[in-house]
């Protein structure tokens, strides 16, 4: 039946894709709540930017191309990403124009989302994971500082960004909200983009659905935001 769709980008530091608790579990929960769900197994290291972004844009184009057949409601394609996948989904609108012609056969179809849900999103590429900054994983050893700075989400946000719901734990040890989603939230405010940023108690990264924690409120709160 006709329903909105979440297009899910699990995390994994751009080293792998966490298909379990940030992929399949998310899809099942949002199915139960009345959404269609698609999980994107995007390319990771040793593939570099823009490979993950191209894979994700193509996924949205494929969803829109099959909207009638799959029962996707018009203007209800929601990007959902966690950790590095949170960077992926929050960066798309900022790089879309320069990547669109590279997406292939469906490049004529809009590959941007209508709204974004970002869970503990790594929006600043200077975050460290596995002992090295994520820009080295994402861009390779020979990356330029200019490209790294450009791809930090707070430098990509513009007035055309879709509504965004961002959430994290206050003491996240890997992706601190004060240098990531809170910074993006401030820019969204300056640009007049509808958004909410929720910071929950705790010190866990990668908490997923967090059913037994205060942070588990994000699921219903994000749906309320979308409505």
PDB file of C-alpha atoms in Angstrom:
ATOM      1  CA  UNK A   1       0.000   0.000   0.000  1.00  0.00           C
ATOM      2  CA  UNK A   2       1.019   3.617  -0.356  1.00  0.00           C
ATOM      3  CA  UNK A   3       3.416   4.638   2.392  1.00  0.00           C
ATOM      4  CA  UNK A   4       6.457   6.865   2.990  1.00  0.00           C
ATOM      5  CA  UNK A   5       9.867   5.203   2.710  1.00  0.00           C
ATOM      6  CA  UNK A   6      13.017   5.439   4.799  1.00  0.00           C
ATOM      7  CA  UNK A   7      16.250   4.937   2.840  1.00  0.00           C
ATOM      8  CA  UNK A   8      18.683   3.705   5.477  1.00  0.00           C
ATOM      9  CA  UNK A   9      22.457   4.232   5.504  1.00  0.00           C
ATOM     10  CA  UNK A  10      23.920   2.229   8.434  1.00  0.00           C
ATOM     11  CA  UNK A  11      27.159   3.395  10.043  1.00  0.00           C
ATOM     12  CA  UNK A  12      30.594   1.801  10.126  1.00  0.00           C
ATOM     13  CA  UNK A  13      33.144   4.662   9.924  1.00  0.00           C
ATOM     14  CA  UNK A  14      33.217   4.335   6.116  1.00  0.00           C
ATOM     15  CA  UNK A  15      35.137   1.072   6.775  1.00  0.00           C
ATOM     16  CA  UNK A  16      32.145  -1.277   6.647  1.00  0.00           C
ATOM     17  CA  UNK A  17      28.338  -1.165   6.790  1.00  0.00           C
ATOM     18  CA  UNK A  18      26.649  -2.202  10.071  1.00  0.00           C
ATOM     19  CA  UNK A  19      23.728  -4.031   8.466  1.00  0.00           C
ATOM     20  CA  UNK A  20      22.322  -5.455  11.714  1.00  0.00           C
ATOM     21  CA  UNK A  21      21.291  -2.992  14.408  1.00  0.00           C
ATOM     22  CA  UNK A  22      21.559   0.074  12.131  1.00  0.00           C
ATOM     23  CA  UNK A  23      20.107  -1.595   9.036  1.00  0.00           C
ATOM     24  CA  UNK A  24      17.790  -4.590   9.346  1.00  0.00           C
ATOM     25  CA  UNK A  25      16.585  -3.681  12.845  1.00  0.00           C
ATOM     26  CA  UNK A  26      15.737  -0.160  11.698  1.00  0.00           C
ATOM     27  CA  UNK A  27      13.927  -1.412   8.603  1.00  0.00           C
ATOM     28  CA  UNK A  28      11.813  -3.846  10.625  1.00  0.00           C
ATOM     29  CA  UNK A  29      10.865  -1.221  13.218  1.00  0.00           C
ATOM     30  CA  UNK A  30       9.857   1.367  10.644  1.00  0.00           C
ATOM     31  CA  UNK A  31       7.936  -1.315   8.699  1.00  0.00           C
ATOM     32  CA  UNK A  32       5.956  -1.917  11.894  1.00  0.00           C
ATOM     33  CA  UNK A  33       5.294   1.818  12.114  1.00  0.00           C
ATOM     34  CA  UNK A  34       3.885   2.042   8.579  1.00  0.00           C
ATOM     35  CA  UNK A  35       6.927   2.874   6.465  1.00  0.00           C
ATOM     36  CA  UNK A  36       8.501   1.097   3.556  1.00  0.00           C
ATOM     37  CA  UNK A  37      12.248   0.665   4.082  1.00  0.00           C
ATOM     38  CA  UNK A  38      15.327   0.322   1.887  1.00  0.00           C
ATOM     39  CA  UNK A  39      18.813  -0.414   3.252  1.00  0.00           C
ATOM     40  CA  UNK A  40      21.754   0.867   1.211  1.00  0.00           C
ATOM     41  CA  UNK A  41      24.922  -1.247   1.281  1.00  0.00           C
ATOM     42  CA  UNK A  42      27.139   1.566   0.004  1.00  0.00           C
ATOM     43  CA  UNK A  43      30.822   1.251  -0.865  1.00  0.00           C
ATOM     44  CA  UNK A  44      33.376   1.760   1.894  1.00  0.00           C
ATOM     45  CA  UNK A  45      37.187   1.765   2.216  1.00  0.00           C
ATOM     46  CA  UNK A  46      39.232   1.171   0.097  1.00  0.00           C
ATOM     47  CA  UNK A  47      36.679   3.002  -2.076  1.00  0.00           C
ATOM     48  CA  UNK A  48      36.726   6.748  -1.407  1.00  0.00           C
ATOM     49  CA  UNK A  49      34.541   9.792  -1.887  1.00  0.00           C
ATOM     50  CA  UNK A  50      32.373  10.186  -3.907  1.00  0.00           C
ATOM     51  CA  UNK A  51      31.609   6.437  -4.118  1.00  0.00           C
ATOM     52  CA  UNK A  52      29.370   6.243  -1.004  1.00  0.00           C
ATOM     53  CA  UNK A  53      27.481   9.393  -1.970  1.00  0.00           C
ATOM     54  CA  UNK A  54      26.952   8.146  -5.525  1.00  0.00           C
ATOM     55  CA  UNK A  55      25.628   4.813  -4.251  1.00  0.00           C
ATOM     56  CA  UNK A  56      23.201   6.551  -1.931  1.00  0.00           C
ATOM     57  CA  UNK A  57      21.982   9.027  -4.559  1.00  0.00           C
ATOM     58  CA  UNK A  58      21.411   6.115  -6.965  1.00  0.00           C
ATOM     59  CA  UNK A  59      19.387   4.331  -4.287  1.00  0.00           C
ATOM     60  CA  UNK A  60      17.057   7.318  -3.918  1.00  0.00           C
ATOM     61  CA  UNK A  61      16.776   7.621  -7.706  1.00  0.00           C
ATOM     62  CA  UNK A  62      15.866   3.919  -7.901  1.00  0.00           C
ATOM     63  CA  UNK A  63      13.242   4.336  -5.173  1.00  0.00           C
ATOM     64  CA  UNK A  64      11.667   7.308  -6.942  1.00  0.00           C
ATOM     65  CA  UNK A  65      11.810   5.471 -10.297  1.00  0.00           C
ATOM     66  CA  UNK A  66       9.842   2.572  -8.773  1.00  0.00           C
ATOM     67  CA  UNK A  67       7.541   4.681  -6.604  1.00  0.00           C
ATOM     68  CA  UNK A  68       4.283   3.576  -8.250  1.00  0.00           C
ATOM     69  CA  UNK A  69       5.237  -0.112  -8.331  1.00  0.00           C
ATOM     70  CA  UNK A  70       6.522  -0.124  -4.754  1.00  0.00           C
ATOM     71  CA  UNK A  71       3.740   2.036  -3.304  1.00  0.00           C
ATOM     72  CA  UNK A  72       5.931   4.986  -2.319  1.00  0.00           C
ATOM     73  CA  UNK A  73       4.031   8.140  -1.390  1.00  0.00           C
ATOM     74  CA  UNK A  74       5.049  11.194  -3.422  1.00  0.00           C
ATOM     75  CA  UNK A  75       7.371  13.604  -1.595  1.00  0.00           C
ATOM     76  CA  UNK A  76       7.865  11.084   1.235  1.00  0.00           C
ATOM     77  CA  UNK A  77      11.397   9.772   0.666  1.00  0.00           C
ATOM     78  CA  UNK A  78      13.208  10.062   3.985  1.00  0.00           C
ATOM     79  CA  UNK A  79      16.985   9.700   4.278  1.00  0.00           C
ATOM     80  CA  UNK A  80      18.023   7.958   7.489  1.00  0.00           C
ATOM     81  CA  UNK A  81      21.649   7.465   8.506  1.00  0.00           C
ATOM     82  CA  UNK A  82      23.696   6.594  11.561  1.00  0.00           C
ATOM     83  CA  UNK A  83      27.233   7.658  12.515  1.00  0.00           C
ATOM     84  CA  UNK A  84      29.202   7.650   9.208  1.00  0.00           C
ATOM     85  CA  UNK A  85      25.890   6.902   7.505  1.00  0.00           C
ATOM     86  CA  UNK A  86      24.678  10.060   9.223  1.00  0.00           C
ATOM     87  CA  UNK A  87      27.395  11.974   7.399  1.00  0.00           C
ATOM     88  CA  UNK A  88      26.338  10.313   4.184  1.00  0.00           C
ATOM     89  CA  UNK A  89      22.688  11.322   4.404  1.00  0.00           C
ATOM     90  CA  UNK A  90      23.330  14.831   5.724  1.00  0.00           C
ATOM     91  CA  UNK A  91      25.939  15.561   3.035  1.00  0.00           C
ATOM     92  CA  UNK A  92      23.864  14.545  -0.001  1.00  0.00           C
ATOM     93  CA  UNK A  93      22.086  17.836  -0.627  1.00  0.00           C
ATOM     94  CA  UNK A  94      25.341  19.768  -0.414  1.00  0.00           C
ATOM     95  CA  UNK A  95      27.172  17.685  -3.029  1.00  0.00           C
ATOM     96  CA  UNK A  96      24.242  16.652  -5.198  1.00  0.00           C
ATOM     97  CA  UNK A  97      24.609  19.217  -7.969  1.00  0.00           C
ATOM     98  CA  UNK A  98      28.240  18.318  -8.657  1.00  0.00           C
ATOM     99  CA  UNK A  99      27.619  14.550  -8.505  1.00  0.00           C
ATOM    100  CA  UNK A 100      24.291  14.256 -10.303  1.00  0.00           C
ATOM    101  CA  UNK A 101      25.718  13.761 -13.793  1.00  0.00           C
ATOM    102  CA  UNK A 102      27.914  10.940 -12.465  1.00  0.00           C
ATOM    103  CA  UNK A 103      24.982   8.862 -11.208  1.00  0.00           C
ATOM    104  CA  UNK A 104      24.275   7.163 -14.540  1.00  0.00           C
ATOM    105  CA  UNK A 105      21.073   6.054 -16.239  1.00  0.00           C
ATOM    106  CA  UNK A 106      18.719   7.609 -13.687  1.00  0.00           C
ATOM    107  CA  UNK A 107      20.506  10.951 -13.415  1.00  0.00           C
ATOM    108  CA  UNK A 108      17.348  12.705 -14.647  1.00  0.00           C
ATOM    109  CA  UNK A 109      15.517  11.563 -11.486  1.00  0.00           C
ATOM    110  CA  UNK A 110      15.818  13.535  -8.256  1.00  0.00           C
ATOM    111  CA  UNK A 111      18.289  11.804  -5.949  1.00  0.00           C
ATOM    112  CA  UNK A 112      17.689  14.035  -2.935  1.00  0.00           C
ATOM    113  CA  UNK A 113      15.533  13.205   0.065  1.00  0.00           C
ATOM    114  CA  UNK A 114      12.440  15.074   1.228  1.00  0.00           C
ATOM    115  CA  UNK A 115      13.553  14.904   4.870  1.00  0.00           C
ATOM    116  CA  UNK A 116      16.543  13.586   6.833  1.00  0.00           C
ATOM    117  CA  UNK A 117      16.918  11.648  10.092  1.00  0.00           C
ATOM    118  CA  UNK A 118      20.510  11.587  11.371  1.00  0.00           C
ATOM    119  CA  UNK A 119      21.433   9.373  14.311  1.00  0.00           C
ATOM    120  CA  UNK A 120      24.606  10.354  16.224  1.00  0.00           C
ATOM    121  CA  UNK A 121      25.852  11.659  12.858  1.00  0.00           C
ATOM    122  CA  UNK A 122      29.542  12.171  12.169  1.00  0.00           C
ATOM    123  CA  UNK A 123      29.168  15.536  10.477  1.00  0.00           C
ATOM    124  CA  UNK A 124      32.750  16.724  11.130  1.00  0.00           C
ATOM    125  CA  UNK A 125      35.320  14.565   9.339  1.00  0.00           C
ATOM    126  CA  UNK A 126      37.922  15.327  12.011  1.00  0.00           C
ATOM    127  CA  UNK A 127      36.263  12.783  14.310  1.00  0.00           C
ATOM    128  CA  UNK A 128      38.549   9.908  15.220  1.00  0.00           C
ATOM    129  CA  UNK A 129      37.545   6.287  14.795  1.00  0.00           C
ATOM    130  CA  UNK A 130      39.885   3.307  15.100  1.00  0.00           C
ATOM    131  CA  UNK A 131      42.647   5.768  15.982  1.00  0.00           C
ATOM    132  CA  UNK A 132      42.590   7.854  12.784  1.00  0.00           C
ATOM    133  CA  UNK A 133      40.452  10.750  11.640  1.00  0.00           C
ATOM    134  CA  UNK A 134      37.532   9.810   9.424  1.00  0.00           C
ATOM    135  CA  UNK A 135      38.645  12.087   6.605  1.00  0.00           C
ATOM    136  CA  UNK A 136      41.647   9.781   6.041  1.00  0.00           C
ATOM    137  CA  UNK A 137      39.306   6.787   5.799  1.00  0.00           C
ATOM    138  CA  UNK A 138      36.778   8.626   3.646  1.00  0.00           C
ATOM    139  CA  UNK A 139      39.165  10.520   1.355  1.00  0.00           C
ATOM    140  CA  UNK A 140      42.378   8.456   1.451  1.00  0.00           C
ATOM    141  CA  UNK A 141      45.850   9.298   2.695  1.00  0.00           C
ATOM    142  CA  UNK A 142      46.510  11.951   0.087  1.00  0.00           C
ATOM    143  CA  UNK A 143      43.367  13.966   0.771  1.00  0.00           C
ATOM    144  CA  UNK A 144      43.386  17.748   0.641  1.00  0.00           C
ATOM    145  CA  UNK A 145      42.429  19.820   3.666  1.00  0.00           C
ATOM    146  CA  UNK A 146      40.222  21.922   1.386  1.00  0.00           C
ATOM    147  CA  UNK A 147      38.137  18.877   0.386  1.00  0.00           C
ATOM    148  CA  UNK A 148      37.977  17.642   3.981  1.00  0.00           C
ATOM    149  CA  UNK A 149      36.712  21.035   5.166  1.00  0.00           C
ATOM    150  CA  UNK A 150      34.256  21.305   2.279  1.00  0.00           C
ATOM    151  CA  UNK A 151      32.671  17.927   3.114  1.00  0.00           C
ATOM    152  CA  UNK A 152      32.048  18.777   6.772  1.00  0.00           C
ATOM    153  CA  UNK A 153      28.270  19.099   6.833  1.00  0.00           C
ATOM    154  CA  UNK A 154      28.165  22.494   8.555  1.00  0.00           C
ATOM    155  CA  UNK A 155      29.982  23.845   5.479  1.00  0.00           C
ATOM    156  CA  UNK A 156      27.494  22.208   3.077  1.00  0.00           C
ATOM    157  CA  UNK A 157      24.201  23.356   4.595  1.00  0.00           C
ATOM    158  CA  UNK A 158      22.263  25.913   2.563  1.00  0.00           C
ATOM    159  CA  UNK A 159      18.732  27.317   2.483  1.00  0.00           C
ATOM    160  CA  UNK A 160      17.549  24.502   0.191  1.00  0.00           C
ATOM    161  CA  UNK A 161      18.361  21.733   2.672  1.00  0.00           C
ATOM    162  CA  UNK A 162      15.446  19.426   3.569  1.00  0.00           C
ATOM    163  CA  UNK A 163      13.970  19.337   7.091  1.00  0.00           C
ATOM    164  CA  UNK A 164      16.341  17.496   9.445  1.00  0.00           C
ATOM    165  CA  UNK A 165      15.923  15.555  12.683  1.00  0.00           C
ATOM    166  CA  UNK A 166      19.255  14.940  14.444  1.00  0.00           C
ATOM    167  CA  UNK A 167      19.931  13.089  17.686  1.00  0.00           C
ATOM    168  CA  UNK A 168      22.804  11.881  19.838  1.00  0.00           C
ATOM    169  CA  UNK A 169      23.850  11.164  23.423  1.00  0.00           C
ATOM    170  CA  UNK A 170      25.388  13.988  25.419  1.00  0.00           C
ATOM    171  CA  UNK A 171      28.659  12.205  26.175  1.00  0.00           C
ATOM    172  CA  UNK A 172      29.117  10.244  22.947  1.00  0.00           C
ATOM    173  CA  UNK A 173      32.794   9.190  23.170  1.00  0.00           C
ATOM    174  CA  UNK A 174      33.375   8.895  19.403  1.00  0.00           C
ATOM    175  CA  UNK A 175      31.176  11.562  17.793  1.00  0.00           C
ATOM    176  CA  UNK A 176      30.697  14.373  20.357  1.00  0.00           C
ATOM    177  CA  UNK A 177      27.471  16.264  19.613  1.00  0.00           C
ATOM    178  CA  UNK A 178      29.016  19.640  20.472  1.00  0.00           C
ATOM    179  CA  UNK A 179      31.345  19.406  17.447  1.00  0.00           C
ATOM    180  CA  UNK A 180      28.934  17.543  15.180  1.00  0.00           C
ATOM    181  CA  UNK A 181      25.125  17.628  15.184  1.00  0.00           C
ATOM    182  CA  UNK A 182      24.865  20.692  17.442  1.00  0.00           C
ATOM    183  CA  UNK A 183      27.087  22.652  15.055  1.00  0.00           C
ATOM    184  CA  UNK A 184      24.945  21.564  12.114  1.00  0.00           C
ATOM    185  CA  UNK A 185      21.811  22.463  14.061  1.00  0.00           C
ATOM    186  CA  UNK A 186      23.115  25.989  14.568  1.00  0.00           C
ATOM    187  CA  UNK A 187      23.734  26.415  10.831  1.00  0.00           C
ATOM    188  CA  UNK A 188      20.300  24.961   9.996  1.00  0.00           C
ATOM    189  CA  UNK A 189      18.839  27.589  12.323  1.00  0.00           C
ATOM    190  CA  UNK A 190      20.805  30.359  10.606  1.00  0.00           C
ATOM    191  CA  UNK A 191      19.659  29.167   7.171  1.00  0.00           C
ATOM    192  CA  UNK A 192      16.020  28.884   8.196  1.00  0.00           C
ATOM    193  CA  UNK A 193      15.793  25.121   7.610  1.00  0.00           C
ATOM    194  CA  UNK A 194      13.149  23.303   9.730  1.00  0.00           C
ATOM    195  CA  UNK A 195      14.951  20.992  12.150  1.00  0.00           C
ATOM    196  CA  UNK A 196      15.126  19.433  15.582  1.00  0.00           C
ATOM    197  CA  UNK A 197      18.234  18.340  17.502  1.00  0.00           C
ATOM    198  CA  UNK A 198      17.747  15.987  20.460  1.00  0.00           C
ATOM    199  CA  UNK A 199      20.577  15.264  22.901  1.00  0.00           C
ATOM    200  CA  UNK A 200      19.772  12.427  25.297  1.00  0.00           C
ATOM    201  CA  UNK A 201      21.449  11.367  28.525  1.00  0.00           C
ATOM    202  CA  UNK A 202      24.212   8.788  28.205  1.00  0.00           C
ATOM    203  CA  UNK A 203      27.654   8.067  26.820  1.00  0.00           C
ATOM    204  CA  UNK A 204      27.054   5.455  24.122  1.00  0.00           C
ATOM    205  CA  UNK A 205      27.820   5.675  20.417  1.00  0.00           C
ATOM    206  CA  UNK A 206      26.043   3.392  17.968  1.00  0.00           C
ATOM    207  CA  UNK A 207      23.058   2.755  20.233  1.00  0.00           C
ATOM    208  CA  UNK A 208      20.581   2.056  17.436  1.00  0.00           C
ATOM    209  CA  UNK A 209      16.951   1.756  18.528  1.00  0.00           C
ATOM    210  CA  UNK A 210      17.946   2.067  22.212  1.00  0.00           C
ATOM    211  CA  UNK A 211      14.617   0.596  23.311  1.00  0.00           C
ATOM    212  CA  UNK A 212      15.508   0.480  27.021  1.00  0.00           C
ATOM    213  CA  UNK A 213      17.172   3.888  27.171  1.00  0.00           C
ATOM    214  CA  UNK A 214      15.953   7.478  27.221  1.00  0.00           C
ATOM    215  CA  UNK A 215      17.447   7.818  23.727  1.00  0.00           C
ATOM    216  CA  UNK A 216      14.876   5.319  22.451  1.00  0.00           C
ATOM    217  CA  UNK A 217      12.435   8.234  22.304  1.00  0.00           C
ATOM    218  CA  UNK A 218      14.061   9.267  19.027  1.00  0.00           C
ATOM    219  CA  UNK A 219      11.930   6.873  16.989  1.00  0.00           C
ATOM    220  CA  UNK A 220       8.550   8.368  17.925  1.00  0.00           C
ATOM    221  CA  UNK A 221       9.948  11.898  18.122  1.00  0.00           C
ATOM    222  CA  UNK A 222      11.340  11.627  14.585  1.00  0.00           C
ATOM    223  CA  UNK A 223       7.993  10.399  13.275  1.00  0.00           C
ATOM    224  CA  UNK A 224       6.223  13.285  15.028  1.00  0.00           C
ATOM    225  CA  UNK A 225       8.716  15.643  13.378  1.00  0.00           C
ATOM    226  CA  UNK A 226       8.057  14.149   9.937  1.00  0.00           C
ATOM    227  CA  UNK A 227       4.300  14.541  10.393  1.00  0.00           C
TER     228      UNK A 227
END
